[in-house]
């Protein structure tokens, strides 16, 4: 998927026509923005050593995506690469290190969208695919459908030859402890712990490539103690993920039920498209206005077709990072 | 859920204050709009006797919903009643009479949304619930989640005491024949018949009640030959169903993959909310503009907070009907 013009440009062996093309390319503000989930992330929550691990992994994900963009590659590829990096890390609630459902299992959701074509792919309740974001892309590119649920999604992954793992692959000790603690807390409080325990650790990425195309993707292990078959916002196009070159690309993280009801990703892009708002104003309206009015918590990363971006959340913190045409990585965990 | 003020008003036993309330109520344009699916419905497709059956059932659904609205009842109840009427009829592709998946099974989807609170409920891949729209409402009102998939949805239905049926309940001879024909056609053409065979028979309703609240709901048996686990637009809030008192209520029918990618229901309401369009102009932009640009087919019913409505489709026909404050039913099958 690499752009050979840009690759050659790096070696200075282009003809005149190609140089012009490479210069146009270089002028465009390629950018990648990522998140690793929003939640009760206040200073002091993690040791400095643990914070450093998170920051290092965010930088690794940014670099993986940005390298593709810098090389003239597609926004979709950059989004996928950044998300795979975070899925493979036990630090985040996606892929390896996913949280446990009420039944003590890992059920994974993911979605991806191409802002150039409005093609999209989504999976929910996947249990055997190492990288759910890759499966979402496979659904987008190699099926007549947009979304698959449960065993149907796993079956499709196998048919398409994606990497399959045993359920144990997703297990981590710290998520299992969280699960046991949540069960205990629920018992003691005699009410549902679910609403108090919304996820942090969902991962997502939005990117703008040198061709001016936007893409967005999101991947999650869902909610600790979620009931069997619950579908959150991550696999819902328009809620967890949306991308349209006409407006913006969004990836969400938070208490998914509110994000579905508010069609948060689509609403932000609709405000940009129809009300002429900046991505920042649109994101603030949705997160600090509508989401808070309903009592929900979470955050979004948004990237406009012009390279303007926003990282907005109403939780104490959100794992996040951006790498734009300056080539400098900026990462953060806590609120400003 | 009935409004006692309006009910008493019918008997003329109100105090002065209550009369005023009842008059305010009566002045509001209660309206219900329904669809029974869009598709290759050209004149001559059905015998006059069959057409009469469809029209009679559409009228029955309109009357069931309107009776509730006229009585001061809630838009949500009207939407549910109209949809249950169509789910129980083998004429439409929802509940009894659903189409068959590739595996020769019936997998049902439904969703419902309350425009007053933005509460929503959705289920996908349900196989044992007689009325999926009732399950969607149960999810909305009695779970902490918004959406359930597959066995998890069926399990929740059982827990909540909804009416459960054997899979055979959904069987109809004519849908089985369609399934066998689709399989045969696919074999002969050596390509997928799915994309040529988008559904007609999905059902939906939108309503505006005397309190000024909007609601929307949609229910479907999906696509003939759909692959195991495929999720269409019907259970996706923002694609198949959306309602917000600030803008409008929408129920969609058509080739679901396009409706998900375009977040059709949310987009129509966003154009009303942010671009100040009429429901008709917004629906036309989305169906005749965006949907056709992508190559998709289908239709929508839309109802604004002011009672203005639109029934827009780019297929030859759409089963549809409306009953507004005039109390007159209007129904149609083919294009104008």
XYZ file of C-alpha atoms in Angstrom:
672
model
C 0.000 0.000 0.000
C 3.063 2.258 0.076
C 3.254 5.140 -2.335
C 6.243 4.429 -4.567
C 6.535 8.099 -5.553
C 7.075 9.183 -1.989
C 9.401 6.263 -1.298
C 11.580 7.113 -4.282
C 11.494 10.791 -3.363
C 13.355 9.928 -0.208
C 16.201 8.652 -2.345
C 16.222 11.642 -4.683
C 15.900 9.573 -7.836
C 12.751 11.078 -9.270
C 12.008 12.586 -12.631
C 10.763 16.145 -12.670
C 7.079 15.158 -12.860
C 7.449 12.883 -9.918
C 9.259 15.486 -7.875
C 6.289 17.802 -8.288
C 4.015 15.023 -7.109
C 6.246 14.345 -4.146
C 6.306 18.025 -3.221
C 2.503 18.203 -3.302
C 2.481 15.192 -1.078
C 4.928 16.667 1.360
C 2.822 19.835 1.620
C -0.194 17.961 2.927
C -0.475 17.767 6.704
C -0.297 14.013 7.284
C -1.385 13.405 10.847
C -2.249 10.536 13.146
C -4.119 10.867 16.435
C -4.640 7.927 18.798
C -6.330 7.150 22.087
C -5.967 4.302 24.533
C -9.231 4.881 26.384
C -10.788 7.467 28.685
C -11.676 7.027 32.344
C -10.838 7.657 35.980
C -7.243 8.509 35.165
C -6.088 11.045 37.743
C -2.466 11.798 38.594
C -1.247 9.265 41.125
C -3.246 6.423 39.674
C -0.123 4.873 38.212
C 3.470 4.664 39.361
C 5.943 6.672 37.282
C 7.272 3.385 35.912
C 3.817 2.320 34.780
C 3.130 5.751 33.282
C 6.342 5.420 31.312
C 5.153 2.076 29.939
C 1.906 3.621 28.734
C 3.681 6.598 27.162
C 6.206 4.339 25.454
C 3.440 2.204 23.944
C 1.484 5.263 22.785
C 4.639 6.545 21.083
C 5.215 3.158 19.479
C 1.660 3.182 18.087
C 2.035 6.757 16.817
C 5.326 5.910 15.136
C 3.905 2.754 13.531
C 1.056 4.734 11.973
C 3.068 7.838 11.106
C 5.793 5.863 9.331
C 3.167 4.688 6.866
C 1.787 8.185 6.314
C 5.245 9.693 5.905
C 5.958 7.078 3.297
C 2.901 8.155 1.294
C 0.841 5.224 2.590
C -2.903 5.153 3.159
C -4.690 6.528 6.222
C -6.429 3.145 6.564
C -3.079 1.361 6.829
C -1.825 3.873 9.390
C -4.952 3.455 11.513
C -4.660 -0.319 11.356
C -0.954 -0.315 12.250
C -1.427 1.980 15.254
C -4.347 -0.060 16.563
C -2.594 -3.412 16.076
C 0.295 -2.067 18.181
C -2.113 -1.291 21.024
C -4.148 -4.513 20.587
C -0.956 -6.524 20.983
C -0.120 -4.736 24.234
C -1.598 -6.021 27.518
C -1.692 -2.394 28.743
C -4.892 -1.555 26.882
C -8.377 -3.045 26.896
C -8.306 -4.486 23.381
C -6.837 -7.657 21.931
C -4.386 -9.047 24.497
C -5.354 -7.610 27.873
C -9.082 -7.303 27.176
C -11.423 -7.153 30.165
C -13.693 -10.038 31.130
C -17.433 -10.353 30.585
C -19.842 -11.476 33.294
C -19.190 -15.062 32.189
C -15.448 -14.618 32.616
C -14.733 -14.517 28.890
C -13.166 -12.052 26.468
C -15.466 -10.758 23.744
C -13.869 -8.247 21.414
C -15.336 -5.539 19.181
C -13.764 -3.435 16.441
C -14.639 -1.228 13.495
C -12.865 0.696 10.751
C -14.010 3.232 8.167
C -12.539 4.751 5.024
C -13.397 8.437 4.653
C -12.737 8.417 0.906
C -15.302 5.750 -0.014
C -17.404 5.513 3.157
C -16.592 1.817 3.153
C -16.744 0.342 6.619
C -16.271 -2.933 8.462
C -17.212 -3.957 11.985
C -17.226 -7.026 14.212
C -18.720 -7.660 17.628
C -18.329 -10.498 20.117
C -15.217 -11.943 18.499
C -13.419 -14.528 20.646
C -10.676 -16.104 18.538
C -9.114 -13.398 16.339
C -5.787 -12.042 17.503
C -6.364 -8.606 15.955
C -10.035 -7.640 15.724
C -9.184 -4.448 13.792
C -7.726 -6.610 11.014
C -10.945 -8.620 10.936
C -13.008 -5.423 10.709
C -10.914 -4.394 7.722
C -11.311 -7.836 6.165
C -15.095 -7.514 6.508
C -14.893 -4.098 4.852
C -12.772 -5.204 1.932
C -13.697 -8.841 1.352
C -17.334 -9.372 2.253
C -20.610 -8.013 0.906
C -21.569 -7.121 4.460
C -20.461 -4.326 6.802
C -20.938 -5.957 10.193
C -20.696 -9.445 11.666
C -21.588 -10.612 15.171
C -20.370 -13.484 17.332
C -19.532 -16.876 15.895
C -20.327 -15.607 12.410
C -17.496 -13.107 12.771
C -15.056 -15.718 14.083
C -16.022 -18.075 11.265
C -15.384 -15.369 8.689
C -11.967 -14.657 10.242
C -11.011 -18.282 9.853
C -12.243 -18.437 6.254
C -10.153 -15.385 5.418
C -7.041 -16.835 6.983
C -6.555 -14.281 9.741
C -4.427 -15.175 12.733
C -6.520 -17.207 15.189
C -5.556 -17.641 18.839
C -6.824 -19.678 21.774
C -9.072 -17.757 24.202
C -6.234 -17.942 26.750
C -4.157 -15.622 24.591
C -6.269 -12.642 25.734
C -5.885 -13.449 29.446
C -3.915 -11.140 31.714
C -3.688 -11.439 35.455
C -4.569 -7.798 36.142
C -7.784 -7.932 34.092
C -8.801 -11.147 35.824
C -8.283 -9.455 39.193
C -10.410 -6.490 38.050
C -13.105 -8.952 37.064
C -13.054 -10.683 40.450
C -13.080 -7.341 42.240
C -15.995 -6.088 40.156
C -17.979 -9.239 40.942
C -17.239 -8.784 44.651
C -18.129 -5.089 44.591
C -21.403 -5.828 42.852
C -22.300 -8.419 45.475
C -21.515 -6.057 48.345
C -23.367 -3.114 46.853
C -26.251 -5.304 45.816
C -26.537 -3.364 42.598
C -24.869 -3.381 39.264
C -21.250 -2.344 39.182
C -21.412 -1.972 35.448
C -22.529 1.603 35.310
C -19.741 2.694 37.638
C -17.050 0.805 35.866
C -16.994 2.140 32.381
C -14.096 1.126 30.329
C -10.687 2.649 30.000
C -8.397 1.018 27.574
C -10.429 0.951 24.408
C -8.046 1.976 21.658
C -8.568 3.991 18.526
C -6.861 5.956 15.784
C -7.711 8.534 13.150
C -5.390 9.486 10.318
C -5.065 11.850 7.380
C -2.816 10.719 4.562
C -0.888 12.564 1.863
C -3.708 11.970 -0.621
C -6.095 13.860 1.651
C -7.969 10.757 2.757
C -9.251 10.285 6.286
C -9.734 6.985 8.123
C -10.846 5.978 11.603
C -10.755 2.768 13.631
C -11.574 1.572 17.133
C -11.017 -1.697 19.025
C -12.066 -2.814 22.493
C -12.525 -5.625 24.943
C -15.738 -3.971 26.075
C -16.873 -3.468 29.637
C -15.847 -5.468 32.679
C -18.849 -7.593 33.730
C -20.751 -6.832 30.551
C -23.574 -9.246 29.983
C -23.349 -11.950 27.346
C -24.066 -10.528 23.911
C -23.986 -6.859 24.907
C -22.880 -4.691 21.998
C -21.188 -1.399 22.853
C -20.422 1.594 20.687
C -17.057 0.441 19.340
C -18.428 -1.690 16.475
C -21.215 0.757 15.646
C -20.471 2.935 12.632
C -21.567 6.436 13.636
C -21.116 5.795 17.370
C -17.603 4.420 17.981
C -16.138 5.144 14.560
C -16.897 7.431 11.632
C -14.892 8.899 8.766
C -15.887 11.018 5.793
C -13.449 13.111 3.750
C -16.188 15.762 3.563
C -16.017 16.421 7.305
C -13.834 14.453 9.727
C -12.737 11.162 11.256
C -13.660 10.176 14.811
C -12.845 7.368 17.238
C -14.709 7.233 20.564
C -14.078 5.760 23.986
C -16.321 5.756 27.015
C -19.587 4.475 28.387
C -20.737 2.974 25.100
C -24.482 3.019 25.696
C -24.475 6.831 25.715
C -22.276 6.952 22.637
C -24.748 4.781 20.707
C -27.776 6.838 21.748
C -26.036 10.066 20.742
C -24.436 8.630 17.561
C -21.439 10.569 18.829
C -18.959 10.014 16.000
C -21.530 10.881 13.328
C -22.883 13.834 15.286
C -19.454 15.463 15.517
C -18.913 15.077 11.770
C -22.482 16.293 11.099
C -21.825 19.466 13.088
C -18.654 20.028 11.067
C -20.447 19.256 7.783
C -23.751 21.074 8.291
C -23.143 23.656 11.011
C -19.666 24.644 9.833
C -18.096 24.054 13.252
C -14.432 23.360 13.847
C -13.631 19.802 14.894
C -12.815 21.114 18.371
C -16.096 23.005 18.806
C -18.096 20.066 17.486
C -16.311 17.640 19.820
C -16.826 19.938 22.813
C -20.527 20.368 22.055
C -20.999 16.617 21.956
C -18.783 15.610 24.902
C -19.235 18.539 27.308
C -22.782 19.292 26.164
C -24.894 16.381 25.011
C -22.991 13.527 26.664
C -22.878 15.284 30.039
C -26.570 16.190 29.829
C -27.395 12.488 29.585
C -24.941 11.688 32.385
C -22.401 9.833 30.269
C -18.612 9.878 30.355
C -15.868 9.367 27.809
C -13.899 11.041 25.090
C -13.151 11.308 21.387
C -10.303 11.957 19.032
C -11.269 13.916 15.937
C -9.290 14.787 12.822
C -10.544 17.132 10.118
C -9.867 16.969 6.406
C -7.630 20.046 6.843
C -5.484 18.369 9.498
C -7.057 20.175 12.465
C -7.515 17.781 15.348
C -9.131 17.600 18.787
C -8.827 15.268 21.776
C -11.798 15.969 24.045
C -12.985 14.051 27.139
C -15.061 14.690 30.243
C -13.344 12.026 32.339
C -10.308 12.861 34.497
C -8.018 11.519 31.808
C -7.618 9.863 28.422
C -4.582 8.035 27.075
C -3.844 9.983 23.919
C -1.262 11.088 21.433
C -0.731 12.897 18.165
C 1.985 13.048 15.539
C 1.522 15.582 12.796
C 3.559 17.039 9.936
C 6.059 18.449 12.445
C 7.058 14.863 13.112
C 6.977 15.429 16.863
C 5.081 13.013 19.119
C 2.858 14.495 21.796
C 1.342 12.132 24.352
C -0.611 12.543 27.576
C -2.656 10.589 30.100
C -4.265 13.067 32.518
C -6.408 16.145 31.993
C -4.788 19.517 31.407
C -49.200 4.508 29.473
C -52.499 6.142 28.482
C -53.021 9.817 29.250
C -55.886 9.958 31.755
C -56.610 13.619 30.961
C -57.323 12.849 27.336
C -59.291 9.745 28.244
C -61.510 11.672 30.642
C -61.912 14.482 28.122
C -63.720 12.044 25.864
C -66.370 11.674 28.559
C -66.719 15.412 29.230
C -66.099 15.105 32.957
C -63.122 17.403 33.326
C -62.562 20.434 35.488
C -61.716 23.670 33.731
C -57.962 23.265 34.138
C -58.074 19.813 32.739
C -60.167 20.902 29.788
C -57.500 23.393 28.864
C -54.904 20.636 29.065
C -57.066 18.402 26.947
C -57.558 21.129 24.351
C -53.836 21.730 24.146
C -53.446 18.040 23.670
C -56.097 17.841 20.975
C -54.462 20.688 19.068
C -51.223 18.758 18.625
C -50.876 16.937 15.334
C -50.666 13.320 16.509
C -49.418 11.292 13.574
C -48.199 7.807 12.773
C -46.285 6.834 9.635
C -45.392 3.231 8.812
C -43.548 1.241 6.182
C -43.550 -2.430 5.273
C -40.322 -2.391 3.270
C -38.994 -0.943 0.012
C -37.976 -2.886 -3.069
C -38.782 -4.045 -6.589
C -42.474 -3.314 -6.137
C -43.831 -2.338 -9.549
C -47.503 -2.447 -10.541
C -48.379 -5.975 -11.676
C -46.097 -7.622 -9.132
C -49.078 -8.686 -7.039
C -52.607 -9.776 -7.876
C -55.350 -7.324 -6.850
C -56.339 -9.776 -4.109
C -52.798 -9.835 -2.720
C -52.522 -6.049 -2.940
C -55.736 -5.809 -0.933
C -54.211 -8.020 1.764
C -51.183 -5.750 2.059
C -53.301 -2.604 2.173
C -55.613 -4.122 4.786
C -52.678 -5.027 7.006
C -51.089 -1.592 6.619
C -54.414 -0.042 7.655
C -54.652 -2.385 10.618
C -51.162 -1.348 11.748
C -51.951 2.355 11.301
C -55.176 1.986 13.267
C -53.460 0.066 16.078
C -50.895 2.831 16.502
C -53.234 5.756 15.956
C -55.780 4.499 18.498
C -53.100 4.844 21.155
C -52.111 8.353 20.042
C -55.734 9.501 19.820
C -56.211 8.267 23.355
C -53.347 10.439 24.560
C -50.960 7.489 24.673
C -47.214 7.576 24.092
C -45.503 7.616 20.700
C -43.402 4.659 21.857
C -46.533 2.587 22.508
C -47.987 3.538 19.132
C -44.778 2.556 17.335
C -44.654 -0.769 19.172
C -48.328 -1.568 18.468
C -48.035 -0.812 14.750
C -44.878 -2.891 14.411
C -46.260 -5.847 16.389
C -49.230 -5.918 13.974
C -46.856 -6.238 11.040
C -44.485 -8.670 12.818
C -47.429 -10.987 13.439
C -48.388 -10.957 9.761
C -46.687 -13.391 7.354
C -46.956 -10.729 4.640
C -43.898 -8.795 5.836
C -40.280 -9.759 6.402
C -40.285 -9.457 10.190
C -41.451 -11.773 12.943
C -43.652 -14.436 11.343
C -42.771 -14.576 7.660
C -39.122 -13.574 8.035
C -36.736 -14.523 5.245
C -34.135 -17.279 5.615
C -30.396 -16.910 6.131
C -27.832 -18.853 4.144
C -28.099 -21.613 6.760
C -31.876 -21.823 6.271
C -32.680 -20.146 9.587
C -34.563 -17.046 10.690
C -32.479 -14.406 12.484
C -34.401 -11.321 13.488
C -33.299 -7.749 14.231
C -35.161 -4.827 15.768
C -34.603 -1.454 17.389
C -36.642 1.285 19.020
C -35.848 4.838 20.181
C -37.553 7.430 22.348
C -37.125 10.960 21.001
C -37.855 12.538 24.389
C -35.045 10.862 26.331
C -32.841 9.462 23.547
C -33.251 6.097 25.220
C -32.853 3.251 22.784
C -32.921 -0.530 22.611
C -31.776 -2.920 19.892
C -31.376 -6.643 19.284
C -29.735 -8.574 16.465
C -29.759 -12.240 15.520
C -32.734 -13.144 17.697
C -34.181 -16.583 16.978
C -36.799 -17.341 19.631
C -38.701 -14.129 20.453
C -42.124 -13.807 18.876
C -41.957 -10.007 18.713
C -38.419 -8.648 18.397
C -39.660 -5.040 18.717
C -40.934 -5.873 22.222
C -37.524 -7.262 23.088
C -35.837 -4.097 21.798
C -38.101 -2.083 24.077
C -37.360 -4.403 26.996
C -33.641 -3.848 26.430
C -34.260 -0.092 26.400
C -36.312 -0.018 29.563
C -35.019 -2.869 31.677
C -31.338 -3.352 31.016
C -28.269 -1.196 31.521
C -27.312 -1.887 27.914
C -28.649 -0.570 24.611
C -27.915 -3.482 22.292
C -27.741 -7.274 22.545
C -26.638 -9.776 19.908
C -27.479 -13.422 19.279
C -27.969 -15.887 22.104
C -27.427 -13.125 24.642
C -30.507 -11.359 23.275
C -32.606 -14.533 23.340
C -31.459 -15.270 26.881
C -32.443 -11.772 28.009
C -35.882 -12.202 26.398
C -36.456 -15.365 28.381
C -35.303 -13.742 31.638
C -37.721 -10.873 31.073
C -40.638 -13.205 30.414
C -41.320 -12.215 26.807
C -43.257 -14.603 24.586
C -40.898 -17.269 23.246
C -41.694 -19.413 20.212
C -40.141 -22.395 18.465
C -38.053 -21.527 15.382
C -40.796 -23.140 13.266
C -43.163 -20.339 14.202
C -41.369 -17.970 11.802
C -41.560 -20.389 8.857
C -43.715 -19.578 5.835
C -43.817 -21.556 2.622
C -43.331 -18.543 0.372
C -40.170 -17.374 2.178
C -38.748 -20.907 2.026
C -39.377 -20.976 -1.727
C -37.629 -17.600 -2.087
C -34.701 -19.043 -0.163
C -34.476 -22.099 -2.408
C -34.768 -19.944 -5.520
C -32.063 -17.583 -4.285
C -29.726 -20.524 -3.635
C -30.416 -21.874 -7.119
C -29.934 -18.481 -8.755
C -26.651 -17.992 -6.953
C -25.401 -21.383 -8.149
C -26.348 -20.662 -11.755
C -24.870 -17.185 -11.773
C -21.786 -18.364 -9.950
C -21.775 -15.152 -7.972
C -23.522 -13.831 -4.933
C -27.236 -13.282 -5.241
C -27.210 -11.257 -2.069
C -26.510 -7.901 -3.573
C -29.355 -8.289 -6.069
C -31.866 -9.448 -3.554
C -32.144 -6.696 -1.033
C -34.987 -6.991 1.317
C -38.525 -5.823 1.011
C -40.705 -6.454 3.967
C -38.753 -4.856 6.773
C -41.305 -2.978 8.835
C -41.083 0.278 10.725
C -43.054 3.067 12.333
C -42.542 6.630 13.520
C -45.036 8.488 15.688
C -45.676 11.870 17.263
C -47.876 11.881 20.362
C -50.041 14.520 22.006
C -47.237 15.416 24.411
C -45.025 16.323 21.463
C -42.795 13.274 21.804
C -41.382 11.424 18.833
C -40.508 7.726 18.649
C -39.197 5.384 15.963
C -38.894 1.616 15.583
C -37.851 -0.924 12.964
C -38.010 -4.734 12.751
C -36.757 -7.164 10.126
C -35.958 -10.713 9.167
C -32.900 -9.402 7.350
C -31.735 -10.430 3.912
C -32.468 -13.684 2.105
C -29.229 -15.723 2.049
C -27.501 -13.407 4.495
C -24.439 -14.974 6.009
C -24.415 -16.231 9.578
C -23.963 -13.358 11.986
C -24.408 -10.542 9.457
C -25.806 -7.440 11.128
C -27.830 -5.097 8.930
C -28.969 -1.536 9.541
C -32.224 -2.318 11.355
C -30.693 -2.792 14.836
C -28.208 0.055 14.408
C -29.268 3.260 16.141
C -28.554 6.030 13.654
C -28.823 3.745 10.604
C -32.154 1.880 10.773
C -33.777 3.891 13.547
C -33.341 7.318 15.124
C -35.570 9.688 17.083
C -34.893 13.019 18.761
C -37.589 15.521 19.716
C -35.169 18.247 18.619
C -35.319 17.130 14.987
C -37.199 14.074 13.773
C -37.896 10.347 13.903
C -36.781 7.983 11.131
C -37.222 4.318 10.239
C -35.282 2.913 7.278
C -35.661 -0.004 4.897
C -33.349 -1.128 2.138
C -29.932 -2.526 1.411
C -28.714 -2.258 4.971
C -24.975 -2.083 4.330
C -25.377 1.294 2.602
C -27.655 2.534 5.366
C -25.005 1.745 7.985
C -22.202 3.433 6.054
C -24.313 6.564 5.556
C -25.838 6.522 9.085
C -28.993 7.359 7.164
C -31.458 7.884 10.010
C -29.060 10.132 11.950
C -27.990 12.013 8.831
C -31.574 12.972 7.986
C -32.163 14.262 11.522
C -28.772 16.032 11.487
C -29.711 17.888 8.301
C -32.979 18.936 9.944
C -31.195 19.922 13.172
C -28.102 21.669 11.826
C -28.911 22.668 8.244
C -32.511 23.689 8.950
C -33.906 21.472 6.205
C -37.462 20.192 6.073
C -37.841 16.478 6.758
C -38.716 15.994 3.093
C -35.653 17.840 1.753
C -33.372 16.044 4.202
C -34.827 12.647 3.246
C -34.496 13.403 -0.464
C -30.883 14.525 -0.083
C -29.996 11.291 1.669
C -32.019 8.832 -0.451
C -31.829 10.405 -3.913
C -28.421 11.980 -3.312
C -26.040 10.135 -1.037
C -27.570 6.655 -1.203
C -27.787 6.682 -5.000
C -24.231 7.993 -5.307
C -23.005 4.900 -3.458
C -25.285 2.662 -5.544
C -27.679 1.703 -2.749
C -31.443 1.282 -2.750
C -34.191 1.665 -0.191
C -36.379 4.168 1.560
C -37.253 5.973 4.759
C -40.210 7.310 6.655
C -39.542 10.542 8.529
C -41.685 12.492 10.976
C -40.771 15.930 12.296
C -41.511 17.374 15.713
C -44.052 19.665 13.989
C -45.924 16.757 12.439
C -44.496 17.200 8.939
C -43.681 13.838 7.415
C -41.979 12.303 4.382
C -41.954 8.859 2.765
C -39.028 8.790 0.341
C -37.568 5.839 -1.591
C -35.491 5.234 -4.720
C -36.850 1.749 -5.344
C -39.902 1.186 -7.588
C -42.112 0.944 -4.509
C -42.396 0.949 -0.724
C -45.247 -0.399 1.392
C -46.282 2.670 3.347
C -49.033 4.492 5.150
C -49.827 7.498 7.269
C -52.618 8.498 9.634
C -52.501 12.053 10.936
C -54.761 14.401 12.882
C -57.339 14.256 10.084
C -57.928 10.650 11.127
C -57.817 9.488 7.509
C -55.602 6.548 6.525
C -53.495 6.907 3.406
C -51.660 3.820 2.147
C -49.683 2.955 -0.981
C -47.381 0.311 -2.424
C -45.983 1.594 -5.723
C -44.214 4.801 -6.696
C -46.225 7.868 -7.618
